[in-house]
PDB file of C-alpha atoms in Angstrom:
ATOM      1  CA  GLY A 929      -7.778   2.524   3.908  1.00 58.00           C
ATOM      2  CA  MET A 930      -5.096   0.599   5.728  1.00 66.00           C
ATOM      3  CA  THR A 931      -2.322   2.407   3.823  1.00 70.00           C
ATOM      4  CA  GLU A 932      -2.366   4.874   6.723  1.00 69.00           C
ATOM      5  CA  THR A 933      -0.728   2.207   8.922  1.00 70.00           C
ATOM      6  CA  SER A 934       2.387   2.011   6.781  1.00 65.00           C
ATOM      7  CA  PRO A 935       4.716   0.204   7.126  1.00 74.00           C
ATOM      8  CA  VAL A 936       3.147  -2.539   9.293  1.00 87.00           C
ATOM      9  CA  ALA A 937       0.505  -3.094  11.983  1.00 88.00           C
ATOM     10  CA  SER A 938       0.631  -6.836  12.681  1.00 89.00           C
ATOM     11  CA  VAL A 939       2.786  -9.884  11.984  1.00 90.00           C
ATOM     12  CA  ASN A 940       2.669 -13.645  12.225  1.00 89.00           C
ATOM     13  CA  PRO A 941       5.674 -14.666  14.351  1.00 86.00           C
ATOM     14  CA  ILE A 942       7.774 -17.233  12.449  1.00 87.00           C
ATOM     15  CA  GLN A 943       7.434 -19.807  15.243  1.00 88.00           C
ATOM     16  CA  HIS A 944       3.608 -19.393  15.413  1.00 82.00           C
ATOM     17  CA  ILE A 945       2.441 -18.929  11.807  1.00 82.00           C
ATOM     18  CA  GLN A 946      -1.303 -19.488  11.447  1.00 82.00           C
ATOM     19  CA  ILE A 947      -2.794 -19.564   7.955  1.00 86.00           C
ATOM     20  CA  GLY A 948      -5.766 -17.208   7.608  1.00 83.00           C
ATOM     21  CA  THR A 949      -4.790 -14.763  10.362  1.00 83.00           C
ATOM     22  CA  ILE A 950      -3.164 -11.342  10.393  1.00 84.00           C
ATOM     23  CA  GLY A 951      -1.061 -12.349  13.386  1.00 88.00           C
ATOM     24  CA  ILE A 952      -0.488 -10.149  16.422  1.00 91.00           C
ATOM     25  CA  PRO A 953       0.011  -6.375  16.674  1.00 93.00           C
ATOM     26  CA  VAL A 954       3.596  -5.142  16.490  1.00 94.00           C
ATOM     27  CA  PRO A 955       4.941  -3.454  19.663  1.00 95.00           C
ATOM     28  CA  SER A 956       3.278  -0.134  20.620  1.00 95.00           C
ATOM     29  CA  THR A 957       0.274  -0.971  18.407  1.00 94.00           C
ATOM     30  CA  LEU A 958      -3.335  -1.731  19.317  1.00 95.00           C
ATOM     31  CA  CYS A 959      -5.697  -3.544  16.914  1.00 93.00           C
ATOM     32  CA  LYS A 960      -9.392  -4.253  17.346  1.00 94.00           C
ATOM     33  CA  VAL A 961     -12.382  -5.163  15.198  1.00 95.00           C
ATOM     34  CA  ILE A 962     -15.519  -3.033  15.551  1.00 97.00           C
ATOM     35  CA  ASP A 963     -19.089  -3.191  14.245  1.00 98.00           C
ATOM     36  CA  ASP A 964     -20.997  -0.426  12.403  1.00 97.00           C
ATOM     37  CA  GLU A 965     -21.801   1.291  15.730  1.00 98.00           C
ATOM     38  CA  GLY A 966     -18.180   1.286  16.922  1.00 96.00           C
ATOM     39  CA  ASN A 967     -18.595  -1.564  19.414  1.00 98.00           C
ATOM     40  CA  GLU A 968     -15.589  -3.852  19.849  1.00 98.00           C
ATOM     41  CA  LEU A 969     -16.236  -7.380  18.590  1.00 98.00           C
ATOM     42  CA  PRO A 970     -14.831 -10.664  19.925  1.00 96.00           C
ATOM     43  CA  LEU A 971     -11.890 -12.449  18.301  1.00 87.00           C
ATOM     44  CA  GLY A 972     -12.831 -14.109  15.012  1.00 87.00           C
ATOM     45  CA  SER A 973     -15.686 -11.704  14.231  1.00 93.00           C
ATOM     46  CA  ILE A 974     -16.133  -9.899  10.924  1.00 95.00           C
ATOM     47  CA  GLY A 975     -16.054  -6.102  11.079  1.00 96.00           C
ATOM     48  CA  GLU A 976     -13.823  -3.079  10.574  1.00 94.00           C
ATOM     49  CA  LEU A 977     -10.194  -3.352  11.672  1.00 91.00           C
ATOM     50  CA  CYS A 978      -9.050  -0.340  13.713  1.00 92.00           C
ATOM     51  CA  VAL A 979      -5.355   0.278  14.340  1.00 92.00           C
ATOM     52  CA  LYS A 980      -3.739   2.686  16.816  1.00 92.00           C
ATOM     53  CA  GLY A 981       0.001   3.210  17.022  1.00 91.00           C
ATOM     54  CA  PRO A 982       2.959   5.399  16.102  1.00 89.00           C
ATOM     55  CA  GLN A 983       2.867   4.196  12.468  1.00 86.00           C
ATOM     56  CA  VAL A 984      -0.679   5.506  11.845  1.00 85.00           C
ATOM     57  CA  MET A 985      -0.846   8.850  10.037  1.00 80.00           C
ATOM     58  CA  LYS A 986      -2.592  11.658  11.943  1.00 77.00           C
ATOM     59  CA  GLY A 987      -4.088  13.133   8.776  1.00 75.00           C
ATOM     60  CA  TYR A 988      -3.790  13.561   5.049  1.00 74.00           C
ATOM     61  CA  TRP A 989      -1.269  15.660   3.167  1.00 74.00           C
ATOM     62  CA  GLN A 990      -2.325  19.345   3.056  1.00 76.00           C
ATOM     63  CA  ARG A 991      -5.660  18.746   4.843  1.00 72.00           C
TER      64      ARG A 991
END
C-alpha cells in the first residue's frame, strides 16, 4: 500500500488547490499512473499510482 511512501508523496500547493486531485509530487519524487501491464497512462486516467523517491521504503522489516 501507499504507507511505504511515508510521510508524503504529493501536495496541493496552497495557491493552487484543486478539489479532487492529489496535487503535484514533492521535490525529488516521481509519480505516475500505470495500467495492469505497467504502461504509463495519461493524466486523469484511472490505474495504479506508482511513486519513486527518497521517502519510499526499499523493503519490509526483516524481509
